[in-house]
mmCIF file of N, CA and C in Angstrom:
data_model
loop_
_atom_site.group_PDB
_atom_site.id
_atom_site.type_symbol
_atom_site.label_atom_id
_atom_site.label_comp_id
_atom_site.label_asym_id
_atom_site.label_seq_id
_atom_site.Cartn_x
_atom_site.Cartn_y
_atom_site.Cartn_z
ATOM 1 N N MET H 1 0.836 -1.179 0.000
ATOM 2 C CA MET H 1 0.000 0.000 0.000
ATOM 3 C C MET H 1 0.888 1.252 0.000
ATOM 4 N N THR H 2 0.520 2.235 -0.777
ATOM 5 C CA THR H 2 1.252 3.491 -0.855
ATOM 6 C C THR H 2 0.975 4.306 0.401
ATOM 7 N N PRO H 3 2.029 4.796 1.049
ATOM 8 C CA PRO H 3 1.799 5.573 2.265
ATOM 9 C C PRO H 3 1.130 6.916 1.969
ATOM 10 N N ILE H 4 0.414 7.400 2.946
ATOM 11 C CA ILE H 4 -0.145 8.748 2.855
ATOM 12 C C ILE H 4 0.889 9.694 3.455
ATOM 13 N N ILE H 5 1.233 10.726 2.725
ATOM 14 C CA ILE H 5 2.182 11.711 3.206
ATOM 15 C C ILE H 5 1.396 12.821 3.894
ATOM 16 N N ASN H 6 1.684 13.023 5.154
ATOM 17 C CA ASN H 6 1.033 14.065 5.948
ATOM 18 C C ASN H 6 1.864 15.330 5.840
ATOM 19 N N ILE H 7 1.300 16.355 5.228
ATOM 20 C CA ILE H 7 2.034 17.592 4.977
ATOM 21 C C ILE H 7 1.558 18.678 5.931
ATOM 22 N N ILE H 8 2.511 19.256 6.662
ATOM 23 C CA ILE H 8 2.207 20.378 7.537
ATOM 24 C C ILE H 8 2.349 21.655 6.713
ATOM 25 N N HIS H 9 1.295 22.446 6.727
ATOM 26 C CA HIS H 9 1.253 23.632 5.873
ATOM 27 C C HIS H 9 0.673 24.818 6.639
ATOM 28 N N LEU H 10 1.275 25.978 6.471
ATOM 29 C CA LEU H 10 0.709 27.218 7.006
ATOM 30 C C LEU H 10 -0.111 27.856 5.884
ATOM 31 N N PRO H 11 -1.405 28.054 6.100
ATOM 32 C CA PRO H 11 -2.284 28.501 5.019
ATOM 33 C C PRO H 11 -1.896 29.820 4.364
ATOM 34 N N GLU H 12 -1.215 30.685 5.089
ATOM 35 C CA GLU H 12 -0.825 31.964 4.486
ATOM 36 C C GLU H 12 0.338 31.829 3.506
ATOM 37 N N ARG H 13 0.963 30.661 3.446
ATOM 38 C CA ARG H 13 2.091 30.443 2.534
ATOM 39 C C ARG H 13 1.609 29.797 1.234
ATOM 40 N N GLU H 14 0.922 30.583 0.443
ATOM 41 C CA GLU H 14 0.378 30.103 -0.834
ATOM 42 C C GLU H 14 1.485 29.610 -1.764
ATOM 43 N N ASP H 15 2.660 30.232 -1.723
ATOM 44 C CA ASP H 15 3.776 29.799 -2.567
ATOM 45 C C ASP H 15 4.188 28.371 -2.242
ATOM 46 N N ARG H 16 4.183 28.024 -0.980
ATOM 47 C CA ARG H 16 4.553 26.659 -0.586
ATOM 48 C C ARG H 16 3.460 25.666 -0.949
ATOM 49 N N ARG H 17 2.222 26.090 -0.864
ATOM 50 C CA ARG H 17 1.108 25.209 -1.232
ATOM 51 C C ARG H 17 1.240 24.765 -2.672
ATOM 52 N N GLN H 18 1.486 25.717 -3.539
ATOM 53 C CA GLN H 18 1.614 25.378 -4.955
ATOM 54 C C GLN H 18 2.790 24.429 -5.182
ATOM 55 N N SER H 19 3.864 24.636 -4.449
ATOM 56 C CA SER H 19 5.043 23.792 -4.581
ATOM 57 C C SER H 19 4.751 22.341 -4.201
ATOM 58 N N TYR H 20 4.126 22.116 -3.036
ATOM 59 C CA TYR H 20 3.875 20.733 -2.638
ATOM 60 C C TYR H 20 2.796 20.082 -3.493
ATOM 61 N N LEU H 21 1.821 20.869 -3.969
ATOM 62 C CA LEU H 21 0.814 20.289 -4.862
ATOM 63 C C LEU H 21 1.442 19.811 -6.162
ATOM 64 N N THR H 22 2.348 20.602 -6.690
ATOM 65 C CA THR H 22 3.060 20.210 -7.913
ATOM 66 C C THR H 22 3.836 18.923 -7.679
ATOM 67 N N GLN H 23 4.576 18.870 -6.567
ATOM 68 C CA GLN H 23 5.377 17.682 -6.259
ATOM 69 C C GLN H 23 4.499 16.441 -6.058
ATOM 70 N N MET H 24 3.439 16.567 -5.310
ATOM 71 C CA MET H 24 2.580 15.413 -5.039
ATOM 72 C C MET H 24 1.924 14.912 -6.325
ATOM 73 N N ASN H 25 1.537 15.816 -7.210
ATOM 74 C CA ASN H 25 0.948 15.407 -8.481
ATOM 75 C C ASN H 25 1.970 14.737 -9.387
ATOM 76 N N GLN H 26 3.200 15.239 -9.396
ATOM 77 C CA GLN H 26 4.252 14.623 -10.204
ATOM 78 C C GLN H 26 4.593 13.229 -9.683
ATOM 79 N N GLN H 27 4.587 13.085 -8.372
ATOM 80 C CA GLN H 27 4.925 11.799 -7.757
ATOM 81 C C GLN H 27 3.737 10.844 -7.705
ATOM 82 N N VAL H 28 2.561 11.336 -8.019
ATOM 83 C CA VAL H 28 1.306 10.595 -7.900
ATOM 84 C C VAL H 28 1.207 10.020 -6.486
ATOM 85 N N ALA H 29 1.457 10.887 -5.522
ATOM 86 C CA ALA H 29 1.461 10.484 -4.121
ATOM 87 C C ALA H 29 0.134 10.803 -3.453
ATOM 88 N N ARG H 30 -0.217 9.958 -2.518
ATOM 89 C CA ARG H 30 -1.391 10.229 -1.687
ATOM 90 C C ARG H 30 -0.932 11.123 -0.553
ATOM 91 N N PHE H 31 -1.708 12.146 -0.254
ATOM 92 C CA PHE H 31 -1.298 13.051 0.807
ATOM 93 C C PHE H 31 -2.500 13.661 1.514
ATOM 94 N N ARG H 32 -2.223 14.157 2.700
ATOM 95 C CA ARG H 32 -3.225 14.869 3.495
ATOM 96 C C ARG H 32 -2.543 16.119 4.033
ATOM 97 N N VAL H 33 -3.227 17.226 3.980
ATOM 98 C CA VAL H 33 -2.666 18.491 4.445
ATOM 99 C C VAL H 33 -3.198 18.793 5.846
ATOM 100 N N TRP H 34 -2.277 19.152 6.727
ATOM 101 C CA TRP H 34 -2.592 19.560 8.093
ATOM 102 C C TRP H 34 -2.122 20.987 8.251
ATOM 103 N N TYR H 35 -2.956 21.843 8.796
ATOM 104 C CA TYR H 35 -2.529 23.219 9.057
ATOM 105 C C TYR H 35 -1.628 23.232 10.280
ATOM 106 N N GLY H 36 -0.495 23.880 10.135
ATOM 107 C CA GLY H 36 0.459 23.991 11.231
ATOM 108 C C GLY H 36 -0.040 24.961 12.291
ATOM 109 N N PHE H 37 0.446 24.766 13.498
ATOM 110 C CA PHE H 37 0.100 25.641 14.607
ATOM 111 C C PHE H 37 1.011 26.866 14.603
ATOM 112 N N ARG H 38 0.537 27.926 15.220
ATOM 113 C CA ARG H 38 1.317 29.154 15.383
ATOM 114 C C ARG H 38 1.629 29.309 16.858
ATOM 115 N N ASP H 39 2.841 29.732 17.150
ATOM 116 C CA ASP H 39 3.266 29.990 18.520
ATOM 117 C C ASP H 39 4.436 30.953 18.442
ATOM 118 N N PRO H 40 4.531 31.899 19.372
ATOM 119 C CA PRO H 40 5.675 32.815 19.356
ATOM 120 C C PRO H 40 7.013 32.081 19.450
ATOM 121 N N VAL H 41 6.990 30.926 20.085
ATOM 122 C CA VAL H 41 8.190 30.090 20.174
ATOM 123 C C VAL H 41 8.074 29.034 19.073
ATOM 124 N N SER H 42 8.860 29.183 18.025
ATOM 125 C CA SER H 42 8.673 28.360 16.827
ATOM 126 C C SER H 42 8.780 26.864 17.077
ATOM 127 N N TRP H 43 9.699 26.430 17.932
ATOM 128 C CA TRP H 43 9.845 24.989 18.146
ATOM 129 C C TRP H 43 8.601 24.390 18.798
ATOM 130 N N LYS H 44 7.873 25.176 19.585
ATOM 131 C CA LYS H 44 6.638 24.671 20.197
ATOM 132 C C LYS H 44 5.567 24.444 19.134
ATOM 133 N N ALA H 45 5.480 25.354 18.192
ATOM 134 C CA ALA H 45 4.503 25.204 17.111
ATOM 135 C C ALA H 45 4.844 23.998 16.248
ATOM 136 N N ILE H 46 6.120 23.849 15.944
ATOM 137 C CA ILE H 46 6.559 22.712 15.124
ATOM 138 C C ILE H 46 6.268 21.395 15.839
ATOM 139 N N SER H 47 6.616 21.339 17.116
ATOM 140 C CA SER H 47 6.377 20.126 17.904
ATOM 141 C C SER H 47 4.895 19.788 17.962
ATOM 142 N N ARG H 48 4.080 20.776 18.237
ATOM 143 C CA ARG H 48 2.627 20.559 18.327
ATOM 144 C C ARG H 48 2.047 20.089 16.996
ATOM 145 N N SER H 49 2.530 20.660 15.909
ATOM 146 C CA SER H 49 2.051 20.268 14.573
ATOM 147 C C SER H 49 2.376 18.804 14.285
ATOM 148 N N HIS H 50 3.593 18.390 14.619
ATOM 149 C CA HIS H 50 3.978 17.003 14.394
ATOM 150 C C HIS H 50 3.217 16.046 15.319
ATOM 151 N N LYS H 51 3.066 16.456 16.560
ATOM 152 C CA LYS H 51 2.389 15.586 17.531
ATOM 153 C C LYS H 51 0.936 15.319 17.171
ATOM 154 N N GLN H 52 0.247 16.300 16.571
ATOM 155 C CA GLN H 52 -1.151 16.059 16.196
ATOM 156 C C GLN H 52 -1.244 14.948 15.137
ATOM 157 N N ILE H 53 -0.285 14.904 14.244
ATOM 158 C CA ILE H 53 -0.289 13.881 13.195
ATOM 159 C C ILE H 53 0.056 12.519 13.782
ATOM 160 N N VAL H 54 1.043 12.477 14.648
ATOM 161 C CA VAL H 54 1.416 11.215 15.297
ATOM 162 C C VAL H 54 0.245 10.684 16.117
ATOM 163 N N GLN H 55 -0.442 11.558 16.829
ATOM 164 C CA GLN H 55 -1.596 11.123 17.619
ATOM 165 C C GLN H 55 -2.700 10.573 16.718
ATOM 166 N N PHE H 56 -2.930 11.223 15.584
ATOM 167 C CA PHE H 56 -3.914 10.723 14.627
ATOM 168 C C PHE H 56 -3.527 9.324 14.136
ATOM 169 N N ALA H 57 -2.249 9.143 13.838
ATOM 170 C CA ALA H 57 -1.774 7.828 13.385
ATOM 171 C C ALA H 57 -2.002 6.760 14.460
ATOM 172 N N LYS H 58 -1.721 7.109 15.701
ATOM 173 C CA LYS H 58 -1.964 6.170 16.808
ATOM 174 C C LYS H 58 -3.448 5.853 16.938
ATOM 175 N N ASN H 59 -4.280 6.885 16.872
ATOM 176 C CA ASN H 59 -5.727 6.695 17.030
ATOM 177 C C ASN H 59 -6.334 5.847 15.925
ATOM 178 N N THR H 60 -5.741 5.879 14.758
ATOM 179 C CA THR H 60 -6.272 5.120 13.622
ATOM 180 C C THR H 60 -5.496 3.820 13.398
ATOM 181 N N ASN H 61 -4.620 3.486 14.351
ATOM 182 C CA ASN H 61 -3.822 2.256 14.270
ATOM 183 C C ASN H 61 -3.020 2.158 12.985
ATOM 184 N N ALA H 62 -2.481 3.273 12.564
ATOM 185 C CA ALA H 62 -1.659 3.286 11.351
ATOM 186 C C ALA H 62 -0.380 2.489 11.600
ATOM 187 N N GLU H 63 0.038 1.772 10.595
ATOM 188 C CA GLU H 63 1.253 0.965 10.706
ATOM 189 C C GLU H 63 2.497 1.856 10.782
ATOM 190 N N TYR H 64 2.451 2.956 10.076
ATOM 191 C CA TYR H 64 3.549 3.927 10.104
ATOM 192 C C TYR H 64 2.988 5.285 9.729
ATOM 193 N N CYS H 65 3.821 6.305 9.871
ATOM 194 C CA CYS H 65 3.371 7.678 9.660
ATOM 195 C C CYS H 65 4.486 8.457 8.958
ATOM 196 N N VAL H 66 4.152 9.055 7.832
ATOM 197 C CA VAL H 66 5.107 9.883 7.090
ATOM 198 C C VAL H 66 4.686 11.337 7.245
ATOM 199 N N ILE H 67 5.623 12.168 7.736
ATOM 200 C CA ILE H 67 5.321 13.585 7.943
ATOM 201 C C ILE H 67 6.301 14.414 7.114
ATOM 202 N N ALA H 68 5.757 15.404 6.421
ATOM 203 C CA ALA H 68 6.591 16.330 5.649
ATOM 204 C C ALA H 68 6.133 17.748 5.958
ATOM 205 N N GLU H 69 7.029 18.677 5.811
ATOM 206 C CA GLU H 69 6.675 20.089 5.934
ATOM 207 C C GLU H 69 6.699 20.707 4.552
ATOM 208 N N ASP H 70 5.816 21.675 4.351
ATOM 209 C CA ASP H 70 5.747 22.298 3.039
ATOM 210 C C ASP H 70 7.026 23.039 2.730
#
């Protein structure tokens, strides 16, 4: 089975959205977009964004989890 690539994306970054859409279409990859969190301390936002995806994978009994940033 082809893995689903979980992409963390900040909605205000339209330039990055177009970039990952182009890549996913070229690769014919399955993907899901997750909006990243905002926090004045950047590492906290990054950590929280990744943890939400990992928790989703655990809750759905996913065999593995692929996370990418836009």
